[in-house]
Amino acid sequence: MATVRHIVAGFDDDIARLLEANGSADRPVTSIELFDSADSLVEPGALVLAVGVDDEDRVRALLAAGERDGVAGVVVKGTAAKIAADLAADIAVVWVREDMSWLDLAVCLRQRLIDRVRSQPAADGSAANELFALADSISTLVGGPVTIESETSEVLAWSTGQQGADGLRVESILVRSVRPGWVRLLAEEGVLAEIAKSPDPVFVPAHSIDGQPMPRVAIAVRSGGVILGYIWIVVHEPLSAETAGQLRYLTRIVALQLAQLTMNPPSAIRQQRRELGETIFAGGPGAVIAANRLGLTPGPLVVLAIGAEDPRDAPGRGDGSLIADRRRVDSLFEHYLSAVHPSSVVLRNDGVLYALLGWPGLDDDAAATETRSLADDFLRRSLDGTDYRIAVAPAIAAVSRVAVARAQADAILSAMLREPGSASARLADVALPMLLGRLADYADSLDLPPFSGPLRVLADEQGTNGQLLESLSAYFESGGVLDAAAARLHVHINTLRYRLRKVQEVSGLDLQDADAILLAQLELRLLRLRRGLR
């Protein structure tokens, strides 16, 4: 449920704030309307923008119309807002500063209303992200990967575990639309007509066309006799009567979600959101206003970065293929976030895909934890075979810190790509390799030799792959525990003791000197890093 209080809460107080917080501030807002004094009829539940209302007489006319029609609140500029707050009996009054454009404000408030409806908790049964949870529930029930599609065959949500599906399913998710030729074939065979008229799941046998579609079960999602969309499940055989009955029940819940779901904004509005995102990442005075318009304040903000090893050297993968792949993952991730976390914006820059997510009401650690959880969920649904890495920067309190968070996300991502490990990571997960990587880059920029002092003597004596350097490295990596180091080297402990004495004799390294030990450890770790070892 979106209320006046919820919609206004994201603005800075010097831009907009709630003046009269009577019970109406917690009523559901159903629409954003512009007030027309020549035609004073307004929609019940509307948040009304008081265009042209600038004196007491016009304020009284506005409030009278609002009380008659049951509006949720009114938005009034400047000093007229104070008059409205003094006179309002059962209408929430919102003040906005006088230099705000009514048109920009209407667009911003409508987007906030859409985002709030989409982001309702699952217990409300009204969130768009519930479609993904429902897809997972249906997949668990039936035992096959699921997509939930619109009546025009747009893929709205999908379950995890799609890797076992056929190529047609994978393609449909990547492009977020079912191949027209497949839809046309099903129509010609009468399958779509059968699904449309049947209240039960319909079994669709395997077809021998490009992509080798496996058998499927499909059921129409209806509300009041109108088809809102479809559920498609990859299966091996028809469903049992019991499973079919459970699927029919879940279909009714999906219908509630599709009835409430506001589809993705038109391309012009999506482009506007990207432009606002560019403004935020560029910084400067416009960043705060852009963040407000996107509903990204107040509360912690988290930047994440998605990257992959450059695949251009792989056979058949030129720049054109790389660009297509990037556009596909951009679209897929933008679609995913628009459903599960609308308080976000996605932007690609310098080959890296970034997202900025707002988490009002959470502390910094919880915001970063939730962001990583979303990253892991997206990666489980990723299907194009690319080995993506997602870096999650520490949460920030203000938009002015986005540049810092982006630099941190870049550094985390660079460390992840340099030393592959987990598919997602926060700063604490890669702090050491990240700092070592930066140190290696700095040393390379100065053209420093790999070793100095005692280790250079050892390298000159035996080479960088020599037995003494190998033994010293194993000793350090085992935390100075001789038994563990000997086991790592597959030698007797007395052999290791002899080698360490030899290290000291040849190089002069003092194993009791903390600074000398730190330098030796860093040089050995950087050598392994440059060789691509872990």
Short mmCIF file of C-alpha atoms in Angstrom, two decimals:
data_model
loop_
_atom_site.label_atom_id
_atom_site.label_comp_id
_atom_site.label_asym_id
_atom_site.label_seq_id
_atom_site.Cartn_x
_atom_site.Cartn_y
_atom_site.Cartn_z
CA MET A 1 0.00 0.00 0.00
CA ALA A 2 1.32 3.43 -0.99
CA THR A 3 0.33 6.32 1.28
CA VAL A 4 1.00 10.06 1.22
CA ARG A 5 3.47 9.54 4.06
CA HIS A 6 5.37 6.86 2.13
CA ILE A 7 5.53 8.84 -1.11
CA VAL A 8 6.72 12.07 0.52
CA ALA A 9 9.17 10.40 2.91
CA GLY A 10 11.89 10.15 0.27
CA PHE A 11 12.20 13.91 -0.33
CA ASP A 12 14.61 16.20 1.49
CA ASP A 13 12.72 18.58 3.79
CA ASP A 14 13.84 21.61 1.79
CA ILE A 15 12.14 20.15 -1.33
CA ALA A 16 8.89 18.67 0.01
CA ARG A 17 7.49 17.71 3.41
CA LEU A 18 4.26 16.69 5.09
CA LEU A 19 2.69 19.62 6.98
CA GLU A 20 -0.61 18.23 8.17
CA ALA A 21 -0.15 14.63 9.26
CA ASN A 22 -3.74 13.71 10.10
CA GLY A 23 -5.15 10.24 9.52
CA SER A 24 -5.41 10.87 5.80
CA ALA A 25 -1.62 10.72 5.50
CA ASP A 26 -1.87 6.95 5.99
CA ARG A 27 -4.67 6.34 3.49
CA PRO A 28 -3.86 4.50 0.25
CA VAL A 29 -2.91 6.73 -2.67
CA THR A 30 -4.46 5.45 -5.89
CA SER A 31 -3.24 8.09 -8.37
CA ILE A 32 -1.46 11.42 -8.83
CA GLU A 33 -3.79 14.10 -10.24
CA LEU A 34 -3.49 17.75 -11.31
CA PHE A 35 -6.16 20.05 -9.85
CA ASP A 36 -8.28 21.95 -12.36
CA SER A 37 -10.29 24.74 -10.75
CA ALA A 38 -12.57 24.85 -13.81
CA ASP A 39 -13.45 21.18 -13.33
CA SER A 40 -13.05 20.48 -9.63
CA LEU A 41 -13.91 16.76 -9.82
CA VAL A 42 -10.98 14.67 -8.54
CA GLU A 43 -10.46 10.94 -8.17
CA PRO A 44 -11.05 9.35 -4.74
CA GLY A 45 -7.75 8.40 -3.12
CA ALA A 46 -5.76 10.76 -5.34
CA LEU A 47 -2.80 12.85 -4.25
CA VAL A 48 -3.76 16.15 -5.88
CA LEU A 49 -1.23 18.70 -7.14
CA ALA A 50 -2.68 22.15 -6.43
CA VAL A 51 -1.76 23.88 -9.70
CA GLY A 52 -2.67 27.59 -9.59
CA VAL A 53 -3.77 27.46 -5.92
CA ASP A 54 -2.01 30.45 -4.37
CA ASP A 55 -4.50 32.23 -2.07
CA GLU A 56 -7.02 31.37 0.66
CA ASP A 57 -10.08 31.30 -1.60
CA ARG A 58 -8.48 28.83 -3.99
CA VAL A 59 -7.21 26.75 -1.04
CA ARG A 60 -10.75 26.54 0.36
CA ALA A 61 -12.10 25.46 -3.04
CA LEU A 62 -9.40 22.81 -3.32
CA LEU A 63 -10.07 21.41 0.15
CA ALA A 64 -13.83 21.41 -0.38
CA ALA A 65 -13.44 19.39 -3.59
CA GLY A 66 -10.98 17.08 -1.88
CA GLU A 67 -13.21 16.41 1.13
CA ARG A 68 -16.23 15.85 -1.13
CA ASP A 69 -14.41 13.31 -3.34
CA GLY A 70 -12.28 11.64 -0.66
CA VAL A 71 -8.77 12.48 -1.82
CA ALA A 72 -5.80 11.22 0.17
CA GLY A 73 -3.87 14.50 0.17
CA VAL A 74 -3.01 17.75 -1.57
CA VAL A 75 0.36 19.13 -2.65
CA VAL A 76 0.56 22.90 -2.35
CA LYS A 77 3.39 25.33 -3.09
CA GLY A 78 4.84 28.02 -0.87
CA THR A 79 2.82 29.99 1.66
CA ALA A 80 -0.50 28.61 0.39
CA ALA A 81 0.54 25.26 1.89
CA LYS A 82 0.52 26.79 5.39
CA ILE A 83 -3.00 28.11 4.79
CA ALA A 84 -4.11 24.66 3.63
CA ALA A 85 -2.54 22.98 6.66
CA ASP A 86 -4.45 25.36 9.00
CA LEU A 87 -7.77 24.72 7.23
CA ALA A 88 -7.56 20.99 6.40
CA ALA A 89 -9.72 18.73 8.54
CA ASP A 90 -9.30 15.32 6.96
CA ILE A 91 -6.80 15.79 4.13
CA ALA A 92 -3.03 15.42 4.27
CA VAL A 93 -1.21 18.58 3.17
CA VAL A 94 2.22 18.45 1.53
CA TRP A 95 4.38 21.54 1.09
CA VAL A 96 6.74 21.84 -1.90
CA ARG A 97 9.05 24.71 -2.66
CA GLU A 98 7.85 27.22 -5.20
CA ASP A 99 10.55 26.67 -7.85
CA MET A 100 9.54 23.03 -8.39
CA SER A 101 8.04 22.29 -11.82
CA TRP A 102 4.53 20.83 -11.52
CA LEU A 103 5.21 18.59 -14.49
CA ASP A 104 8.49 17.25 -13.07
CA LEU A 105 6.83 16.80 -9.70
CA ALA A 106 3.93 14.86 -11.22
CA VAL A 107 6.33 12.53 -13.07
CA CYS A 108 8.41 12.02 -9.93
CA LEU A 109 5.41 11.34 -7.67
CA ARG A 110 3.85 8.93 -10.16
CA GLN A 111 7.13 7.01 -10.38
CA ARG A 112 7.31 6.89 -6.57
CA LEU A 113 3.75 5.55 -6.48
CA ILE A 114 4.64 2.83 -9.01
CA ASP A 115 7.84 1.95 -7.13
CA ARG A 116 6.05 1.77 -3.80
CA VAL A 117 3.34 -0.55 -5.15
CA ARG A 118 5.97 -2.75 -6.75
CA SER A 119 8.08 -2.98 -3.61
CA GLN A 120 5.42 -4.04 -1.13
CA PRO A 121 6.48 -6.89 1.18
CA ALA A 122 5.49 -10.36 0.09
CA ALA A 123 3.02 -10.58 2.99
CA ASP A 124 0.97 -7.86 1.27
CA GLY A 125 0.63 -10.05 -1.79
CA SER A 126 1.10 -6.95 -3.94
CA ALA A 127 4.76 -6.80 -4.88
CA ALA A 128 6.12 -7.42 -8.36
CA ASN A 129 9.04 -9.30 -6.85
CA GLU A 130 6.54 -11.86 -5.53
CA LEU A 131 6.34 -13.16 -9.10
CA PHE A 132 9.91 -14.42 -8.82
CA ALA A 133 9.14 -16.08 -5.48
CA LEU A 134 6.01 -17.64 -6.96
CA ALA A 135 8.01 -18.93 -9.93
CA ASP A 136 10.39 -20.62 -7.48
CA SER A 137 7.45 -22.07 -5.50
CA ILE A 138 5.85 -23.49 -8.64
CA SER A 139 9.20 -24.91 -9.76
CA THR A 140 9.60 -26.67 -6.41
CA LEU A 141 6.04 -28.02 -6.61
CA VAL A 142 6.27 -29.35 -10.15
CA GLY A 143 9.98 -30.14 -10.30
CA GLY A 144 10.79 -28.17 -13.44
CA PRO A 145 12.02 -24.67 -14.39
CA VAL A 146 9.24 -22.05 -14.66
CA THR A 147 8.56 -18.82 -16.50
CA ILE A 148 5.66 -16.45 -15.86
CA GLU A 149 4.75 -14.64 -19.08
CA SER A 150 2.41 -11.85 -20.08
CA GLU A 151 -0.47 -12.36 -22.49
CA THR A 152 1.86 -11.03 -25.21
CA SER A 153 4.58 -13.61 -24.39
CA GLU A 154 6.89 -11.22 -22.54
CA VAL A 155 8.85 -13.05 -19.83
CA LEU A 156 8.00 -11.32 -16.53
CA ALA A 157 9.68 -13.66 -14.02
CA TRP A 158 11.51 -16.95 -13.98
CA SER A 159 12.58 -19.52 -11.42
CA THR A 160 16.07 -20.60 -10.55
CA GLY A 161 17.38 -23.86 -12.04
CA GLN A 162 16.91 -22.92 -15.70
CA GLN A 163 20.26 -24.46 -16.68
CA GLY A 164 18.54 -27.79 -17.32
CA ALA A 165 16.02 -26.28 -19.72
CA ASP A 166 16.29 -26.24 -23.51
CA GLY A 167 17.84 -23.55 -25.65
CA LEU A 168 14.50 -21.94 -26.48
CA ARG A 169 13.77 -21.32 -22.79
CA VAL A 170 17.22 -19.89 -22.16
CA GLU A 171 16.86 -17.59 -25.18
CA SER A 172 13.41 -16.45 -24.01
CA ILE A 173 14.77 -15.35 -20.64
CA LEU A 174 17.83 -13.65 -22.08
CA VAL A 175 15.76 -11.55 -24.49
CA ARG A 176 12.71 -11.44 -22.13
CA SER A 177 10.38 -12.53 -24.90
CA VAL A 178 9.34 -15.85 -26.42
CA ARG A 179 10.49 -16.42 -29.99
CA PRO A 180 7.65 -15.35 -32.36
CA GLY A 181 8.11 -18.44 -34.55
CA TRP A 182 7.49 -20.72 -31.56
CA VAL A 183 4.37 -18.79 -30.58
CA ARG A 184 3.13 -18.92 -34.17
CA LEU A 185 3.69 -22.69 -34.32
CA LEU A 186 1.74 -23.25 -31.11
CA ALA A 187 -1.09 -21.10 -32.47
CA GLU A 188 -1.20 -23.03 -35.76
CA GLU A 189 -1.34 -26.33 -33.88
CA GLY A 190 -4.22 -25.08 -31.73
CA VAL A 191 -2.18 -25.35 -28.53
CA LEU A 192 -2.67 -21.72 -27.54
CA ALA A 193 -6.43 -21.98 -28.08
CA GLU A 194 -6.54 -25.08 -25.88
CA ILE A 195 -4.58 -23.33 -23.12
CA ALA A 196 -6.86 -20.29 -23.38
CA LYS A 197 -10.07 -22.27 -22.91
CA SER A 198 -8.84 -24.83 -20.35
CA PRO A 199 -8.92 -24.14 -16.60
CA ASP A 200 -6.41 -26.97 -16.15
CA PRO A 201 -2.72 -27.30 -17.02
CA VAL A 202 -2.19 -28.36 -20.64
CA PHE A 203 0.64 -30.75 -21.57
CA VAL A 204 2.62 -29.63 -24.64
CA PRO A 205 4.79 -32.44 -26.11
CA ALA A 206 8.37 -31.88 -27.27
CA HIS A 207 8.84 -30.27 -30.69
CA SER A 208 11.67 -30.79 -33.15
CA ILE A 209 12.53 -27.22 -34.05
CA ASP A 210 15.61 -25.09 -33.52
CA GLY A 211 16.31 -25.04 -29.79
CA GLN A 212 14.84 -28.54 -29.29
CA PRO A 213 11.96 -27.53 -26.97
CA MET A 214 11.45 -30.07 -24.23
CA PRO A 215 7.91 -31.02 -23.12
CA ARG A 216 6.07 -28.32 -21.25
CA VAL A 217 3.00 -27.75 -19.14
CA ALA A 218 1.18 -24.46 -19.57
CA ILE A 219 -1.76 -22.88 -17.75
CA ALA A 220 -3.51 -19.58 -18.39
CA VAL A 221 -3.63 -17.02 -15.59
CA ARG A 222 -7.09 -15.42 -15.42
CA SER A 223 -8.89 -12.69 -13.53
CA GLY A 224 -12.63 -12.27 -14.08
CA GLY A 225 -12.46 -14.42 -17.19
CA VAL A 226 -9.73 -12.26 -18.74
CA ILE A 227 -6.36 -13.88 -19.49
CA LEU A 228 -3.58 -11.88 -17.82
CA GLY A 229 -0.71 -14.18 -18.72
CA TYR A 230 0.61 -17.73 -18.66
CA ILE A 231 2.73 -20.05 -16.57
CA TRP A 232 5.05 -22.33 -18.55
CA ILE A 233 6.92 -25.24 -16.93
CA VAL A 234 9.52 -27.50 -18.54
CA VAL A 235 8.59 -31.06 -17.56
CA HIS A 236 9.19 -34.65 -18.62
CA GLU A 237 5.60 -35.88 -18.40
CA PRO A 238 2.05 -34.62 -17.70
CA LEU A 239 1.27 -33.53 -14.14
CA SER A 240 -0.51 -35.78 -11.68
CA ALA A 241 -4.06 -34.78 -10.71
CA GLU A 242 -2.85 -33.69 -7.28
CA THR A 243 -0.03 -31.53 -8.63
CA ALA A 244 -2.36 -30.02 -11.24
CA GLY A 245 -4.78 -29.02 -8.48
CA GLN A 246 -2.02 -27.36 -6.47
CA LEU A 247 -0.86 -25.52 -9.60
CA ARG A 248 -4.41 -24.24 -10.21
CA TYR A 249 -4.40 -22.81 -6.67
CA LEU A 250 -1.03 -21.08 -7.18
CA THR A 251 -2.30 -19.70 -10.49
CA ARG A 252 -4.93 -17.69 -8.60
CA ILE A 253 -2.16 -16.11 -6.51
CA VAL A 254 -0.18 -15.31 -9.66
CA ALA A 255 -3.33 -13.67 -11.05
CA LEU A 256 -3.38 -11.29 -8.07
CA GLN A 257 0.21 -10.29 -8.81
CA LEU A 258 -0.38 -9.78 -12.53
CA ALA A 259 -3.50 -7.73 -11.84
CA GLN A 260 -1.51 -5.40 -9.56
CA LEU A 261 1.67 -5.38 -11.57
CA THR A 262 2.43 -2.16 -13.39
CA MET A 263 4.45 -3.14 -16.39
CA ASN A 264 7.87 -1.67 -17.13
CA PRO A 265 7.66 2.04 -18.03
CA PRO A 266 7.72 2.97 -21.72
CA SER A 267 11.11 3.27 -23.32
CA ALA A 268 11.12 7.08 -22.99
CA ILE A 269 10.73 6.83 -19.21
CA ARG A 270 13.35 4.08 -18.99
CA GLN A 271 15.69 6.35 -20.91
CA GLN A 272 14.87 9.19 -18.53
CA ARG A 273 15.79 6.96 -15.57
CA ARG A 274 19.11 6.11 -17.21
CA GLU A 275 19.83 9.79 -17.78
CA LEU A 276 19.04 10.52 -14.13
CA GLY A 277 21.39 7.67 -13.20
CA GLU A 278 24.14 9.24 -15.31
CA THR A 279 23.57 12.51 -13.45
CA ILE A 280 23.94 10.76 -10.10
CA PHE A 281 27.15 8.96 -11.08
CA ALA A 282 28.59 12.15 -12.57
CA GLY A 283 28.14 13.94 -9.24
CA GLY A 284 27.63 17.64 -8.75
CA PRO A 285 24.61 19.65 -7.59
CA GLY A 286 22.17 17.81 -9.87
CA ALA A 287 22.89 14.41 -8.29
CA VAL A 288 20.71 14.99 -5.21
CA ILE A 289 17.73 16.14 -7.27
CA ALA A 290 18.16 13.18 -9.64
CA ALA A 291 18.29 10.77 -6.69
CA ASN A 292 15.12 12.29 -5.25
CA ARG A 293 13.33 11.89 -8.55
CA LEU A 294 14.34 8.23 -8.64
CA GLY A 295 13.23 7.63 -5.06
CA LEU A 296 16.73 6.71 -3.88
CA THR A 297 16.67 8.78 -0.68
CA PRO A 298 16.61 8.69 2.30
CA GLY A 299 18.50 5.75 3.72
CA PRO A 300 21.70 3.88 2.90
CA LEU A 301 22.74 3.57 -0.74
CA VAL A 302 24.79 0.68 -2.13
CA VAL A 303 26.73 0.58 -5.40
CA LEU A 304 27.39 -2.76 -7.06
CA ALA A 305 29.46 -3.51 -10.14
CA ILE A 306 29.06 -6.44 -12.55
CA GLY A 307 31.93 -7.57 -14.73
CA ALA A 308 33.40 -10.60 -16.43
CA GLU A 309 36.73 -11.57 -17.87
CA ASP A 310 37.08 -10.04 -21.34
CA PRO A 311 35.97 -12.83 -23.71
CA ARG A 312 37.13 -11.19 -26.94
CA ASP A 313 40.06 -13.57 -27.33
CA ALA A 314 37.76 -16.59 -27.28
CA PRO A 315 37.07 -18.25 -30.67
CA GLY A 316 34.27 -16.51 -32.53
CA ARG A 317 33.89 -13.75 -29.97
CA GLY A 318 34.63 -10.39 -31.58
CA ASP A 319 33.70 -6.89 -30.49
CA GLY A 320 30.23 -7.14 -32.05
CA SER A 321 29.40 -10.30 -30.12
CA LEU A 322 30.76 -8.73 -26.93
CA ILE A 323 28.57 -5.65 -27.35
CA ALA A 324 25.49 -7.82 -27.92
CA ASP A 325 26.26 -9.85 -24.80
CA ARG A 326 26.65 -6.70 -22.72
CA ARG A 327 23.38 -5.27 -23.96
CA ARG A 328 21.66 -8.54 -23.11
CA VAL A 329 22.94 -8.63 -19.54
CA ASP A 330 22.16 -4.91 -19.14
CA SER A 331 18.56 -5.52 -20.18
CA LEU A 332 18.26 -8.67 -18.08
CA PHE A 333 19.61 -7.03 -14.91
CA GLU A 334 17.56 -3.87 -15.40
CA HIS A 335 14.43 -5.98 -15.82
CA TYR A 336 15.32 -8.07 -12.76
CA LEU A 337 15.88 -5.05 -10.50
CA SER A 338 12.76 -3.27 -11.77
CA ALA A 339 10.78 -6.25 -10.49
CA VAL A 340 12.51 -7.12 -7.23
CA HIS A 341 13.94 -3.75 -6.10
CA PRO A 342 12.51 -0.73 -7.95
CA SER A 343 14.45 1.73 -5.75
CA SER A 344 17.46 1.36 -8.00
CA VAL A 345 19.04 2.57 -11.21
CA VAL A 346 21.31 0.69 -13.65
CA LEU A 347 24.09 2.24 -15.73
CA ARG A 348 26.95 0.89 -17.88
CA ASN A 349 30.22 2.79 -18.02
CA ASP A 350 33.70 1.79 -19.22
CA GLY A 351 32.64 -1.80 -19.81
CA VAL A 352 31.25 -2.29 -16.29
CA LEU A 353 27.57 -2.48 -15.37
CA TYR A 354 26.74 -0.52 -12.21
CA ALA A 355 23.63 -0.36 -10.09
CA LEU A 356 22.76 2.02 -7.27
CA LEU A 357 20.23 0.66 -4.80
CA GLY A 358 18.43 2.56 -2.05
CA TRP A 359 17.55 0.83 1.24
CA PRO A 360 15.46 3.19 3.42
CA GLY A 361 15.05 1.96 6.97
CA LEU A 362 18.07 -0.38 6.99
CA ASP A 363 21.46 0.14 8.59
CA ASP A 364 24.59 0.14 6.44
CA ASP A 365 25.53 -3.50 7.02
CA ALA A 366 21.99 -4.76 6.41
CA ALA A 367 21.80 -2.72 3.18
CA ALA A 368 25.04 -4.25 1.86
CA THR A 369 23.91 -7.73 2.96
CA GLU A 370 20.57 -7.38 1.15
CA THR A 371 22.32 -6.10 -1.97
CA ARG A 372 24.60 -9.12 -2.04
CA SER A 373 21.59 -11.39 -1.55
CA LEU A 374 19.98 -9.85 -4.66
CA ALA A 375 23.27 -10.23 -6.55
CA ASP A 376 23.44 -13.93 -5.67
CA ASP A 377 19.83 -14.45 -6.69
CA PHE A 378 20.44 -12.77 -10.06
CA LEU A 379 23.52 -14.91 -10.66
CA ARG A 380 21.51 -18.06 -9.98
CA ARG A 381 19.13 -16.94 -12.72
CA SER A 382 21.91 -16.00 -15.17
CA LEU A 383 21.83 -18.26 -18.19
CA ASP A 384 24.20 -17.16 -20.92
CA GLY A 385 27.21 -19.06 -19.60
CA THR A 386 29.33 -15.97 -18.91
CA ASP A 387 31.28 -16.13 -15.66
CA TYR A 388 29.97 -12.93 -14.10
CA ARG A 389 31.36 -11.38 -10.91
CA ILE A 390 29.38 -8.92 -8.79
CA ALA A 391 31.18 -6.58 -6.41
CA VAL A 392 29.21 -4.93 -3.60
CA ALA A 393 30.70 -1.73 -2.18
CA PRO A 394 30.18 -0.61 1.44
CA ALA A 395 26.96 1.34 1.96
CA ILE A 396 27.04 5.13 1.81
CA ALA A 397 24.81 7.65 3.55
CA ALA A 398 24.57 10.31 0.83
CA VAL A 399 24.51 10.63 -2.96
CA SER A 400 27.59 12.83 -2.75
CA ARG A 401 29.58 9.68 -1.87
CA VAL A 402 28.57 7.71 -4.98
CA ALA A 403 31.91 8.37 -6.72
CA VAL A 404 33.75 6.92 -3.72
CA ALA A 405 31.46 3.87 -3.59
CA ARG A 406 31.91 3.32 -7.32
CA ALA A 407 35.71 3.41 -6.97
CA GLN A 408 35.46 0.87 -4.14
CA ALA A 409 33.20 -1.38 -6.24
CA ASP A 410 35.71 -1.15 -9.12
CA ALA A 411 38.57 -2.13 -6.80
CA ILE A 412 36.61 -5.08 -5.37
CA LEU A 413 35.64 -6.25 -8.87
CA SER A 414 39.23 -5.95 -10.10
CA ALA A 415 40.41 -8.14 -7.20
CA MET A 416 37.68 -10.70 -7.96
CA LEU A 417 38.68 -10.91 -11.63
CA ARG A 418 42.37 -11.12 -10.74
CA GLU A 419 41.88 -13.95 -8.23
CA PRO A 420 38.67 -15.79 -9.18
CA GLY A 421 36.69 -17.11 -6.25
CA SER A 422 33.15 -16.39 -5.14
CA ALA A 423 30.77 -15.00 -7.77
CA SER A 424 29.81 -12.13 -5.45
CA ALA A 425 31.86 -10.36 -2.82
CA ARG A 426 31.91 -7.49 -0.35
CA LEU A 427 34.97 -5.54 0.75
CA ALA A 428 35.75 -7.83 3.70
CA ASP A 429 35.83 -10.85 1.37
CA VAL A 430 38.58 -9.49 -0.86
CA ALA A 431 40.31 -6.78 1.21
CA LEU A 432 43.73 -8.46 1.11
CA PRO A 433 43.84 -9.41 -2.60
CA MET A 434 42.39 -5.97 -3.43
CA LEU A 435 45.19 -4.18 -1.54
CA LEU A 436 47.82 -6.54 -2.95
CA GLY A 437 46.53 -5.89 -6.44
CA ARG A 438 46.80 -2.15 -5.98
CA LEU A 439 50.29 -2.59 -4.54
CA ALA A 440 51.28 -4.71 -7.56
CA ASP A 441 49.97 -2.06 -9.95
CA TYR A 442 51.91 0.64 -8.09
CA ALA A 443 55.11 -1.42 -8.11
CA ASP A 444 54.69 -2.08 -11.83
CA SER A 445 54.14 1.62 -12.52
CA LEU A 446 57.57 2.28 -10.94
CA ASP A 447 59.11 -0.66 -12.82
CA LEU A 448 60.33 -2.13 -9.54
CA PRO A 449 62.10 -5.50 -9.55
CA PRO A 450 60.12 -8.39 -8.04
CA PHE A 451 62.54 -8.71 -5.11
CA SER A 452 64.80 -6.44 -3.12
CA GLY A 453 67.20 -7.12 -0.28
CA PRO A 454 67.39 -10.70 1.07
CA LEU A 455 64.93 -12.27 -1.38
CA ARG A 456 66.80 -10.80 -4.33
CA VAL A 457 69.90 -12.65 -3.14
CA LEU A 458 67.91 -15.90 -3.03
CA ALA A 459 66.42 -15.28 -6.50
CA ASP A 460 69.88 -14.55 -7.92
CA GLU A 461 71.17 -17.72 -6.30
CA GLN A 462 68.43 -20.15 -7.34
CA GLY A 463 65.94 -18.28 -9.54
CA THR A 464 62.39 -17.32 -8.63
CA ASN A 465 61.33 -20.98 -8.73
CA GLY A 466 64.11 -22.09 -6.44
CA GLN A 467 63.68 -24.52 -3.57
CA LEU A 468 64.57 -21.99 -0.87
CA LEU A 469 62.03 -19.39 -2.01
CA GLU A 470 59.40 -22.11 -2.31
CA SER A 471 60.10 -23.30 1.24
CA LEU A 472 60.04 -19.79 2.67
CA SER A 473 56.75 -19.06 0.91
CA ALA A 474 55.18 -22.27 2.29
CA TYR A 475 56.41 -21.32 5.77
CA PHE A 476 54.75 -17.91 5.56
CA GLU A 477 51.51 -19.30 4.10
CA SER A 478 51.31 -21.81 6.97
CA GLY A 479 51.46 -19.03 9.54
CA GLY A 480 54.94 -20.01 10.65
CA VAL A 481 53.78 -23.50 11.72
CA LEU A 482 56.57 -25.87 10.71
CA ASP A 483 54.47 -29.06 10.66
CA ALA A 484 51.88 -27.48 8.36
CA ALA A 485 54.54 -26.00 6.07
CA ALA A 486 56.37 -29.33 5.79
CA ALA A 487 53.12 -31.11 4.94
CA ARG A 488 52.40 -28.49 2.26
CA LEU A 489 55.82 -29.14 0.72
CA HIS A 490 55.61 -32.92 1.22
CA VAL A 491 58.98 -32.96 3.03
CA HIS A 492 60.17 -34.01 6.49
CA ILE A 493 60.07 -31.27 9.11
CA ASN A 494 63.86 -31.52 9.60
CA THR A 495 64.32 -30.91 5.88
CA LEU A 496 62.27 -27.73 6.19
CA ARG A 497 64.29 -26.61 9.24
CA TYR A 498 67.47 -27.09 7.22
CA ARG A 499 66.10 -25.07 4.30
CA LEU A 500 65.02 -22.18 6.52
CA ARG A 501 68.51 -22.05 8.09
CA LYS A 502 69.93 -22.05 4.58
CA VAL A 503 67.61 -19.13 3.66
CA GLN A 504 69.03 -17.09 6.51
CA GLU A 505 72.63 -18.04 5.73
CA VAL A 506 72.39 -17.24 2.00
CA SER A 507 70.20 -14.13 2.12
CA GLY A 508 70.76 -12.70 5.58
CA LEU A 509 66.98 -12.63 6.19
CA ASP A 510 66.23 -12.27 9.92
CA LEU A 511 63.10 -14.28 10.76
CA GLN A 512 62.82 -12.33 14.02
CA ASP A 513 62.63 -8.94 12.25
CA ALA A 514 58.91 -8.09 11.77
CA ASP A 515 59.56 -5.48 9.06
CA ALA A 516 61.85 -7.80 7.10
CA ILE A 517 59.28 -10.59 7.36
CA LEU A 518 56.45 -8.29 6.19
CA LEU A 519 58.46 -7.15 3.15
CA ALA A 520 59.39 -10.74 2.27
CA GLN A 521 55.76 -11.88 2.57
CA LEU A 522 54.54 -9.04 0.38
CA GLU A 523 57.12 -9.71 -2.31
CA LEU A 524 56.29 -13.42 -2.38
CA ARG A 525 52.53 -12.75 -2.51
CA LEU A 526 52.97 -10.25 -5.33
CA LEU A 527 55.03 -12.78 -7.26
CA ARG A 528 52.22 -15.34 -6.94
CA LEU A 529 49.67 -12.69 -7.89
CA ARG A 530 51.54 -11.81 -11.07
CA ARG A 531 51.70 -15.49 -11.96
CA GLY A 532 47.96 -15.85 -11.48
CA LEU A 533 48.32 -18.18 -8.51
CA ARG A 534 46.20 -18.08 -5.39
#
